């Protein structure tokens, strides 16, 4: 009787662990796609040094354009707080985000940080 109880306990433990593993594995696939959509959009960042605004476009397939020019890059990592891209010259482009949207951009080629403007800030800048 003890042996049967131990076997049932072992099987239920194994079933619980395997279902947890499968659920987490499936969730990570969904999360990556959701994160790509989170970062996708047209964003404006200001270059204070040159007094110029630039347009950063990220599409859901992670195709990047800056001021309408394609920037060949590969996704090095993506998380809810940061998207890291590697350009064809070996420089990183890091997009940091809060819970709602991307908020800053670090361009390793220029070694500079830029603030990504919110839509409300854009309207004030145009006034």
Short mmCIF file of N, CA, C and O in Angstrom, two decimals:
data_model
loop_
_atom_site.label_atom_id
_atom_site.label_comp_id
_atom_site.label_asym_id
_atom_site.label_seq_id
_atom_site.Cartn_x
_atom_site.Cartn_y
_atom_site.Cartn_z
N UNK A 1 0.82 -1.19 0.00
CA UNK A 1 0.00 0.00 0.00
C UNK A 1 0.86 1.26 0.00
O UNK A 1 0.55 2.21 -0.70
N UNK A 2 1.96 1.25 0.78
CA UNK A 2 2.84 2.41 0.81
C UNK A 2 3.49 2.64 -0.55
O UNK A 2 3.64 3.76 -0.99
N UNK A 3 3.85 1.53 -1.19
CA UNK A 3 4.49 1.64 -2.50
C UNK A 3 3.55 2.28 -3.52
O UNK A 3 3.97 3.13 -4.31
N UNK A 4 2.29 1.89 -3.51
CA UNK A 4 1.31 2.46 -4.44
C UNK A 4 1.13 3.96 -4.18
O UNK A 4 1.06 4.75 -5.13
N UNK A 5 1.08 4.36 -2.94
CA UNK A 5 0.96 5.78 -2.59
C UNK A 5 2.17 6.58 -3.06
O UNK A 5 2.04 7.69 -3.56
N UNK A 6 3.37 6.00 -2.91
CA UNK A 6 4.59 6.67 -3.35
C UNK A 6 4.60 6.82 -4.87
O UNK A 6 5.00 7.85 -5.41
N UNK A 7 4.14 5.81 -5.57
CA UNK A 7 4.10 5.87 -7.04
C UNK A 7 3.11 6.94 -7.49
O UNK A 7 3.41 7.74 -8.37
N UNK A 8 1.93 6.97 -6.87
CA UNK A 8 0.93 7.98 -7.23
C UNK A 8 1.44 9.39 -6.94
O UNK A 8 1.25 10.31 -7.74
N UNK A 9 2.11 9.55 -5.80
CA UNK A 9 2.67 10.85 -5.46
C UNK A 9 3.72 11.26 -6.50
O UNK A 9 3.72 12.39 -6.98
N UNK A 10 4.59 10.34 -6.87
CA UNK A 10 5.62 10.62 -7.86
C UNK A 10 5.03 11.00 -9.21
O UNK A 10 5.49 11.94 -9.86
N UNK A 11 3.99 10.27 -9.64
CA UNK A 11 3.36 10.56 -10.92
C UNK A 11 2.66 11.92 -10.90
O UNK A 11 2.74 12.68 -11.87
N UNK A 12 1.99 12.24 -9.80
CA UNK A 12 1.30 13.53 -9.74
C UNK A 12 2.32 14.68 -9.70
O UNK A 12 2.10 15.72 -10.30
N UNK A 13 3.43 14.46 -9.00
CA UNK A 13 4.49 15.47 -8.97
C UNK A 13 5.06 15.67 -10.37
O UNK A 13 5.24 16.80 -10.84
N UNK A 14 5.34 14.60 -11.08
CA UNK A 14 5.86 14.67 -12.44
C UNK A 14 4.87 15.37 -13.36
O UNK A 14 5.26 16.22 -14.18
N UNK A 15 3.60 15.05 -13.25
CA UNK A 15 2.58 15.68 -14.09
C UNK A 15 2.51 17.19 -13.82
O UNK A 15 2.42 18.00 -14.74
N UNK A 16 2.58 17.56 -12.56
CA UNK A 16 2.54 18.98 -12.20
C UNK A 16 3.74 19.74 -12.74
O UNK A 16 3.61 20.83 -13.29
N UNK A 17 4.91 19.15 -12.61
CA UNK A 17 6.12 19.80 -13.10
C UNK A 17 6.12 19.92 -14.62
O UNK A 17 6.49 20.96 -15.16
N UNK A 18 5.69 18.87 -15.30
CA UNK A 18 5.70 18.92 -16.76
C UNK A 18 4.69 19.94 -17.29
O UNK A 18 4.97 20.66 -18.24
N UNK A 19 3.51 20.04 -16.67
CA UNK A 19 2.53 21.02 -17.14
C UNK A 19 3.02 22.45 -16.87
O UNK A 19 2.80 23.34 -17.68
N UNK A 20 3.71 22.67 -15.77
CA UNK A 20 4.27 23.98 -15.47
C UNK A 20 5.33 24.33 -16.50
O UNK A 20 5.36 25.44 -17.03
N UNK A 21 6.20 23.38 -16.83
CA UNK A 21 7.25 23.63 -17.81
C UNK A 21 6.66 23.95 -19.18
O UNK A 21 7.06 24.90 -19.84
N UNK A 22 5.68 23.18 -19.61
CA UNK A 22 5.07 23.41 -20.92
C UNK A 22 4.36 24.75 -20.96
O UNK A 22 4.42 25.47 -21.95
N UNK A 23 3.69 25.14 -19.89
CA UNK A 23 2.99 26.42 -19.84
C UNK A 23 3.97 27.57 -19.95
O UNK A 23 3.77 28.51 -20.69
N UNK A 24 5.09 27.51 -19.22
CA UNK A 24 6.08 28.58 -19.27
C UNK A 24 6.74 28.66 -20.64
O UNK A 24 6.98 29.73 -21.15
N UNK A 25 7.01 27.53 -21.26
CA UNK A 25 7.64 27.52 -22.57
C UNK A 25 6.70 28.17 -23.60
O UNK A 25 7.12 28.98 -24.40
N UNK A 26 5.43 27.87 -23.55
CA UNK A 26 4.45 28.45 -24.46
C UNK A 26 4.31 29.95 -24.22
O UNK A 26 4.25 30.73 -25.16
N UNK A 27 4.29 30.38 -22.98
CA UNK A 27 4.13 31.79 -22.65
C UNK A 27 5.28 32.62 -23.19
O UNK A 27 5.09 33.74 -23.63
N UNK A 28 6.50 32.11 -23.17
CA UNK A 28 7.65 32.89 -23.63
C UNK A 28 7.55 33.16 -25.13
O UNK A 28 7.96 34.20 -25.60
N UNK A 29 6.99 32.23 -25.90
CA UNK A 29 6.82 32.45 -27.34
C UNK A 29 5.84 33.60 -27.58
O UNK A 29 6.07 34.44 -28.40
N UNK A 30 4.76 33.62 -26.85
CA UNK A 30 3.76 34.67 -26.98
C UNK A 30 4.34 36.01 -26.55
O UNK A 30 4.12 37.02 -27.19
N UNK A 31 5.11 36.01 -25.49
CA UNK A 31 5.66 37.25 -24.95
C UNK A 31 6.56 37.95 -25.95
O UNK A 31 6.49 39.15 -26.11
N UNK A 32 7.40 37.20 -26.68
CA UNK A 32 8.29 37.82 -27.65
C UNK A 32 7.50 38.55 -28.73
O UNK A 32 7.83 39.68 -29.08
N UNK A 33 6.45 37.95 -29.23
CA UNK A 33 5.60 38.61 -30.22
C UNK A 33 4.90 39.83 -29.65
O UNK A 33 4.82 40.87 -30.31
N UNK A 34 4.41 39.71 -28.43
CA UNK A 34 3.76 40.84 -27.78
C UNK A 34 4.75 41.99 -27.58
O UNK A 34 4.40 43.15 -27.75
N UNK A 35 6.00 41.67 -27.23
CA UNK A 35 7.00 42.70 -27.03
C UNK A 35 7.34 43.41 -28.33
O UNK A 35 7.53 44.62 -28.35
N UNK A 36 7.40 42.68 -29.43
CA UNK A 36 7.67 43.30 -30.73
C UNK A 36 6.57 44.32 -31.04
O UNK A 36 6.86 45.43 -31.50
N UNK A 37 5.33 43.97 -30.75
CA UNK A 37 4.21 44.89 -30.98
C UNK A 37 4.30 46.08 -30.02
O UNK A 37 4.01 47.22 -30.39
N UNK A 38 4.74 45.85 -28.78
CA UNK A 38 4.89 46.92 -27.79
C UNK A 38 5.87 47.99 -28.29
O UNK A 38 5.63 49.18 -28.15
N UNK A 39 6.99 47.58 -28.85
CA UNK A 39 8.01 48.53 -29.32
C UNK A 39 7.67 49.12 -30.69
O UNK A 39 8.22 50.15 -31.08
N UNK A 40 6.80 48.44 -31.44
CA UNK A 40 6.47 48.91 -32.79
C UNK A 40 5.76 50.25 -32.73
O UNK A 40 4.95 50.52 -31.84
N UNK A 41 6.08 51.09 -33.69
CA UNK A 41 5.43 52.39 -33.79
C UNK A 41 6.37 53.42 -34.37
O UNK A 41 7.50 53.12 -34.76
N UNK A 42 5.89 54.63 -34.46
CA UNK A 42 6.71 55.75 -34.92
C UNK A 42 6.95 56.64 -33.72
O UNK A 42 6.01 57.11 -33.09
N UNK A 43 8.21 56.82 -33.42
CA UNK A 43 8.62 57.55 -32.23
C UNK A 43 9.49 58.73 -32.63
O UNK A 43 10.24 58.66 -33.60
N UNK A 44 9.41 59.81 -31.89
CA UNK A 44 10.23 60.99 -32.16
C UNK A 44 11.19 61.18 -31.00
O UNK A 44 10.79 61.09 -29.84
N UNK A 45 12.45 61.43 -31.34
CA UNK A 45 13.43 61.76 -30.30
C UNK A 45 14.15 63.04 -30.70
O UNK A 45 14.31 63.35 -31.88
N UNK A 46 14.55 63.79 -29.70
CA UNK A 46 15.15 65.10 -29.91
C UNK A 46 16.65 65.05 -29.72
O UNK A 46 17.15 64.56 -28.72
N UNK A 47 17.37 65.59 -30.70
CA UNK A 47 18.82 65.76 -30.62
C UNK A 47 19.05 67.20 -30.15
O UNK A 47 19.01 68.13 -30.95
N UNK A 48 19.24 67.35 -28.85
CA UNK A 48 19.40 68.69 -28.26
C UNK A 48 20.65 69.39 -28.78
O UNK A 48 20.67 70.60 -28.97
N UNK A 49 21.71 68.63 -29.03
CA UNK A 49 22.96 69.22 -29.48
C UNK A 49 22.82 69.91 -30.83
O UNK A 49 23.40 70.96 -31.08
N UNK A 50 22.04 69.31 -31.72
CA UNK A 50 21.85 69.87 -33.06
C UNK A 50 20.48 70.52 -33.24
O UNK A 50 20.12 70.93 -34.36
N UNK A 51 19.69 70.61 -32.16
CA UNK A 51 18.36 71.23 -32.17
C UNK A 51 17.49 70.67 -33.30
O UNK A 51 16.93 71.40 -34.11
N UNK A 52 17.42 69.32 -33.31
CA UNK A 52 16.68 68.66 -34.38
C UNK A 52 15.92 67.46 -33.82
O UNK A 52 16.41 66.75 -32.96
N UNK A 53 14.69 67.25 -34.32
CA UNK A 53 13.91 66.07 -33.98
C UNK A 53 14.13 65.01 -35.06
O UNK A 53 14.24 65.34 -36.24
N UNK A 54 14.18 63.75 -34.63
CA UNK A 54 14.34 62.63 -35.55
C UNK A 54 13.18 61.67 -35.38
O UNK A 54 12.60 61.56 -34.31
N UNK A 55 12.86 60.96 -36.45
CA UNK A 55 11.77 59.99 -36.42
C UNK A 55 12.37 58.58 -36.41
O UNK A 55 13.14 58.21 -37.28
N UNK A 56 12.00 57.80 -35.39
CA UNK A 56 12.40 56.40 -35.26
C UNK A 56 11.17 55.56 -35.53
O UNK A 56 10.16 55.70 -34.85
N UNK A 57 11.26 54.70 -36.55
CA UNK A 57 10.15 53.80 -36.88
C UNK A 57 10.59 52.37 -36.60
O UNK A 57 11.65 51.95 -37.04
N UNK A 58 9.76 51.66 -35.85
CA UNK A 58 10.01 50.25 -35.56
C UNK A 58 8.76 49.50 -35.97
O UNK A 58 7.67 49.79 -35.46
N UNK A 59 8.89 48.56 -36.91
CA UNK A 59 7.69 47.81 -37.28
C UNK A 59 7.65 46.50 -36.49
O UNK A 59 8.64 46.12 -35.86
N UNK A 60 6.51 45.81 -36.46
CA UNK A 60 6.39 44.59 -35.65
C UNK A 60 7.39 43.49 -36.02
O UNK A 60 7.66 42.61 -35.23
N UNK A 61 7.96 43.56 -37.24
CA UNK A 61 8.98 42.59 -37.65
C UNK A 61 10.38 43.06 -37.28
O UNK A 61 11.37 42.50 -37.74
N UNK A 62 10.46 44.14 -36.50
CA UNK A 62 11.72 44.72 -36.02
C UNK A 62 12.56 45.29 -37.16
O UNK A 62 13.79 45.28 -37.13
N UNK A 63 11.90 45.81 -38.19
CA UNK A 63 12.59 46.57 -39.24
C UNK A 63 12.64 48.01 -38.76
O UNK A 63 11.61 48.59 -38.39
N UNK A 64 13.84 48.58 -38.76
CA UNK A 64 14.07 49.89 -38.16
C UNK A 64 14.35 50.92 -39.24
O UNK A 64 15.10 50.66 -40.19
N UNK A 65 13.77 52.10 -39.09
CA UNK A 65 14.06 53.24 -39.96
C UNK A 65 14.31 54.45 -39.08
O UNK A 65 13.59 54.67 -38.10
N UNK A 66 15.28 55.23 -39.46
CA UNK A 66 15.53 56.51 -38.78
C UNK A 66 15.44 57.58 -39.85
O UNK A 66 16.15 57.53 -40.86
N UNK A 67 14.54 58.53 -39.63
CA UNK A 67 14.26 59.60 -40.60
C UNK A 67 13.97 59.03 -41.99
O UNK A 67 14.41 59.56 -43.00
N UNK A 68 13.25 57.90 -42.03
CA UNK A 68 12.83 57.30 -43.28
C UNK A 68 13.86 56.40 -43.93
O UNK A 68 13.56 55.73 -44.91
N UNK A 69 15.08 56.36 -43.41
CA UNK A 69 16.12 55.51 -43.98
C UNK A 69 16.20 54.20 -43.22
O UNK A 69 16.30 54.18 -41.99
N UNK A 70 16.18 53.09 -43.98
CA UNK A 70 16.28 51.77 -43.36
C UNK A 70 17.62 51.62 -42.66
O UNK A 70 18.65 52.07 -43.16
N UNK A 71 17.60 51.00 -41.50
CA UNK A 71 18.81 50.75 -40.74
C UNK A 71 18.88 49.25 -40.50
O UNK A 71 18.21 48.74 -39.60
N UNK A 72 19.65 48.53 -41.32
CA UNK A 72 19.75 47.09 -41.11
C UNK A 72 20.30 46.77 -39.72
O UNK A 72 21.35 47.27 -39.33
N UNK A 73 19.53 46.01 -38.97
CA UNK A 73 19.93 45.66 -37.61
C UNK A 73 19.28 44.33 -37.22
O UNK A 73 18.25 43.96 -37.78
N UNK A 74 19.90 43.66 -36.27
CA UNK A 74 19.33 42.43 -35.75
C UNK A 74 18.98 42.64 -34.29
O UNK A 74 19.65 43.40 -33.58
N UNK A 75 17.94 41.96 -33.85
CA UNK A 75 17.53 42.05 -32.45
C UNK A 75 18.49 41.19 -31.63
O UNK A 75 18.62 40.00 -31.88
N UNK A 76 19.17 41.83 -30.69
CA UNK A 76 20.07 41.09 -29.81
C UNK A 76 19.32 40.59 -28.58
O UNK A 76 19.55 39.49 -28.11
N UNK A 77 18.43 41.43 -28.05
CA UNK A 77 17.58 41.01 -26.94
C UNK A 77 16.35 41.91 -26.89
O UNK A 77 16.37 43.04 -27.36
N UNK A 78 15.28 41.36 -26.29
CA UNK A 78 14.05 42.12 -26.14
C UNK A 78 13.41 41.71 -24.82
O UNK A 78 13.35 40.53 -24.48
N UNK A 79 13.00 42.71 -24.05
CA UNK A 79 12.33 42.48 -22.76
C UNK A 79 11.32 43.61 -22.57
O UNK A 79 11.31 44.56 -23.35
N UNK A 80 10.50 43.54 -21.53
CA UNK A 80 9.53 44.62 -21.31
C UNK A 80 10.19 45.97 -21.04
O UNK A 80 9.57 47.00 -21.23
N UNK A 81 11.46 45.99 -20.63
CA UNK A 81 12.11 47.26 -20.30
C UNK A 81 13.16 47.70 -21.31
O UNK A 81 13.61 48.84 -21.26
N UNK A 82 13.56 46.81 -22.26
CA UNK A 82 14.62 47.20 -23.16
C UNK A 82 14.64 46.35 -24.44
O UNK A 82 14.46 45.14 -24.40
N UNK A 83 14.86 47.03 -25.55
CA UNK A 83 15.08 46.40 -26.85
C UNK A 83 16.51 46.74 -27.26
O UNK A 83 16.87 47.92 -27.30
N UNK A 84 17.33 45.74 -27.53
CA UNK A 84 18.72 45.97 -27.92
C UNK A 84 18.91 45.45 -29.34
O UNK A 84 18.66 44.28 -29.63
N UNK A 85 19.35 46.35 -30.21
CA UNK A 85 19.59 46.03 -31.61
C UNK A 85 21.07 46.17 -31.90
O UNK A 85 21.77 46.99 -31.29
N UNK A 86 21.56 45.39 -32.85
CA UNK A 86 22.95 45.46 -33.29
C UNK A 86 22.93 45.83 -34.77
O UNK A 86 22.36 45.10 -35.58
N UNK A 87 23.55 46.98 -35.11
CA UNK A 87 23.54 47.40 -36.51
C UNK A 87 24.64 46.71 -37.30
O UNK A 87 25.47 45.98 -36.75
N UNK A 88 24.66 46.96 -38.60
CA UNK A 88 25.60 46.25 -39.48
C UNK A 88 27.05 46.64 -39.23
O UNK A 88 27.96 45.96 -39.68
N UNK A 89 27.27 47.74 -38.50
CA UNK A 89 28.64 48.17 -38.19
C UNK A 89 29.12 47.66 -36.83
O UNK A 89 30.22 47.93 -36.41
N UNK A 90 28.24 46.95 -36.13
CA UNK A 90 28.60 46.40 -34.83
C UNK A 90 28.27 47.30 -33.65
O UNK A 90 28.70 47.03 -32.53
N UNK A 91 27.51 48.36 -33.87
CA UNK A 91 27.11 49.26 -32.79
C UNK A 91 25.72 48.88 -32.29
O UNK A 91 24.87 48.43 -33.05
N UNK A 92 25.50 49.11 -31.01
CA UNK A 92 24.20 48.82 -30.39
C UNK A 92 23.31 50.05 -30.41
O UNK A 92 23.78 51.17 -30.27
N UNK A 93 22.04 49.78 -30.53
CA UNK A 93 20.99 50.78 -30.38
C UNK A 93 20.08 50.21 -29.30
O UNK A 93 19.54 49.12 -29.47
N UNK A 94 19.96 50.92 -28.19
CA UNK A 94 19.15 50.42 -27.06
C UNK A 94 17.94 51.33 -26.87
O UNK A 94 18.08 52.53 -26.69
N UNK A 95 16.77 50.71 -26.91
CA UNK A 95 15.53 51.43 -26.67
C UNK A 95 15.03 50.99 -25.30
O UNK A 95 14.75 49.81 -25.09
N UNK A 96 14.96 51.93 -24.37
CA UNK A 96 14.45 51.62 -23.02
C UNK A 96 12.99 52.02 -22.95
O UNK A 96 12.56 52.98 -23.61
N UNK A 97 12.22 51.28 -22.14
CA UNK A 97 10.78 51.53 -22.05
C UNK A 97 10.31 51.53 -20.60
O UNK A 97 10.96 50.95 -19.73
N UNK A 98 9.20 52.20 -20.38
CA UNK A 98 8.50 52.06 -19.10
C UNK A 98 7.32 51.12 -19.34
O UNK A 98 7.30 50.41 -20.33
N UNK A 99 6.32 51.13 -18.49
CA UNK A 99 5.19 50.21 -18.65
C UNK A 99 4.30 50.55 -19.84
O UNK A 99 3.59 49.71 -20.35
N UNK A 100 4.33 51.82 -20.30
CA UNK A 100 3.43 52.25 -21.36
C UNK A 100 4.05 52.30 -22.75
O UNK A 100 3.39 52.02 -23.73
N UNK A 101 5.34 52.71 -22.83
CA UNK A 101 5.92 52.97 -24.15
C UNK A 101 7.43 53.11 -24.06
O UNK A 101 7.98 53.27 -22.97
N UNK A 102 8.12 53.10 -25.22
CA UNK A 102 9.55 53.40 -25.22
C UNK A 102 9.79 54.84 -24.75
O UNK A 102 9.02 55.74 -25.11
N UNK A 103 10.82 55.06 -23.93
CA UNK A 103 11.06 56.38 -23.36
C UNK A 103 12.44 56.96 -23.66
O UNK A 103 12.64 58.16 -23.54
N UNK A 104 13.41 56.12 -24.02
CA UNK A 104 14.73 56.66 -24.34
C UNK A 104 15.44 55.76 -25.33
O UNK A 104 15.11 54.59 -25.51
N UNK A 105 16.44 56.35 -25.96
CA UNK A 105 17.22 55.68 -26.98
C UNK A 105 18.68 55.96 -26.71
O UNK A 105 19.06 57.12 -26.49
N UNK A 106 19.51 54.92 -26.69
CA UNK A 106 20.96 55.09 -26.58
C UNK A 106 21.57 54.60 -27.88
O UNK A 106 21.34 53.47 -28.30
N UNK A 107 22.33 55.48 -28.53
CA UNK A 107 23.01 55.14 -29.78
C UNK A 107 24.50 55.00 -29.47
O UNK A 107 25.17 55.98 -29.19
N UNK A 108 24.97 53.76 -29.49
CA UNK A 108 26.37 53.49 -29.16
C UNK A 108 27.33 54.14 -30.16
O UNK A 108 28.42 54.56 -29.80
N UNK A 109 26.92 54.27 -31.42
CA UNK A 109 27.78 54.88 -32.44
C UNK A 109 28.12 56.32 -32.08
O UNK A 109 29.24 56.77 -32.29
N UNK A 110 27.14 57.04 -31.53
CA UNK A 110 27.35 58.43 -31.11
C UNK A 110 27.67 58.55 -29.63
O UNK A 110 27.99 59.65 -29.16
N UNK A 111 27.51 57.43 -28.90
CA UNK A 111 27.66 57.42 -27.44
C UNK A 111 26.77 58.49 -26.79
O UNK A 111 27.20 59.25 -25.94
N UNK A 112 25.50 58.52 -27.25
CA UNK A 112 24.56 59.53 -26.74
C UNK A 112 23.22 58.92 -26.41
O UNK A 112 22.77 57.98 -27.06
N UNK A 113 22.58 59.50 -25.40
CA UNK A 113 21.22 59.14 -25.01
C UNK A 113 20.26 60.19 -25.54
O UNK A 113 20.57 61.39 -25.53
N UNK A 114 19.09 59.74 -25.96
CA UNK A 114 18.06 60.64 -26.45
C UNK A 114 16.75 60.30 -25.74
O UNK A 114 16.46 59.14 -25.50
N UNK A 115 15.97 61.33 -25.45
CA UNK A 115 14.65 61.13 -24.85
C UNK A 115 13.64 60.94 -25.97
O UNK A 115 13.60 61.74 -26.91
N UNK A 116 12.85 59.88 -25.89
CA UNK A 116 11.77 59.68 -26.85
C UNK A 116 10.57 60.48 -26.34
O UNK A 116 10.13 60.31 -25.21
N UNK A 117 10.11 61.39 -27.18
CA UNK A 117 9.05 62.30 -26.78
C UNK A 117 7.70 61.62 -26.79
O UNK A 117 7.40 60.81 -27.66
N UNK A 118 6.88 61.99 -25.81
CA UNK A 118 5.51 61.47 -25.79
C UNK A 118 4.69 62.32 -26.75
O UNK A 118 5.06 63.45 -27.08
N UNK A 119 3.55 61.82 -27.22
CA UNK A 119 2.72 62.59 -28.14
C UNK A 119 2.34 63.97 -27.58
O UNK A 119 2.31 64.94 -28.31
N UNK A 120 2.09 64.07 -26.28
CA UNK A 120 1.76 65.36 -25.67
C UNK A 120 2.91 66.36 -25.76
O UNK A 120 2.72 67.54 -25.98
N UNK A 121 4.14 65.87 -25.63
CA UNK A 121 5.31 66.74 -25.72
C UNK A 121 5.50 67.24 -27.15
O UNK A 121 5.96 68.33 -27.38
N UNK A 122 5.13 66.40 -28.13
CA UNK A 122 5.26 66.80 -29.53
C UNK A 122 4.35 67.98 -29.84
O UNK A 122 4.73 68.90 -30.53
N UNK A 123 3.11 67.94 -29.33
CA UNK A 123 2.17 69.03 -29.58
C UNK A 123 2.66 70.33 -28.97
O UNK A 123 2.53 71.38 -29.56
N UNK A 124 3.25 70.26 -27.79
CA UNK A 124 3.78 71.46 -27.14
C UNK A 124 4.96 72.02 -27.91
O UNK A 124 5.14 73.22 -28.03
N UNK A 125 5.80 71.13 -28.45
CA UNK A 125 6.97 71.58 -29.21
C UNK A 125 6.54 72.28 -30.50
O UNK A 125 7.21 73.19 -30.98
N UNK A 126 5.42 71.86 -31.09
CA UNK A 126 4.96 72.46 -32.34
C UNK A 126 4.34 73.83 -32.11
O UNK A 126 4.28 74.64 -33.02
N UNK A 127 3.85 74.11 -30.91
CA UNK A 127 3.21 75.40 -30.60
C UNK A 127 4.18 76.56 -30.59
O UNK A 127 5.30 76.49 -30.36
#
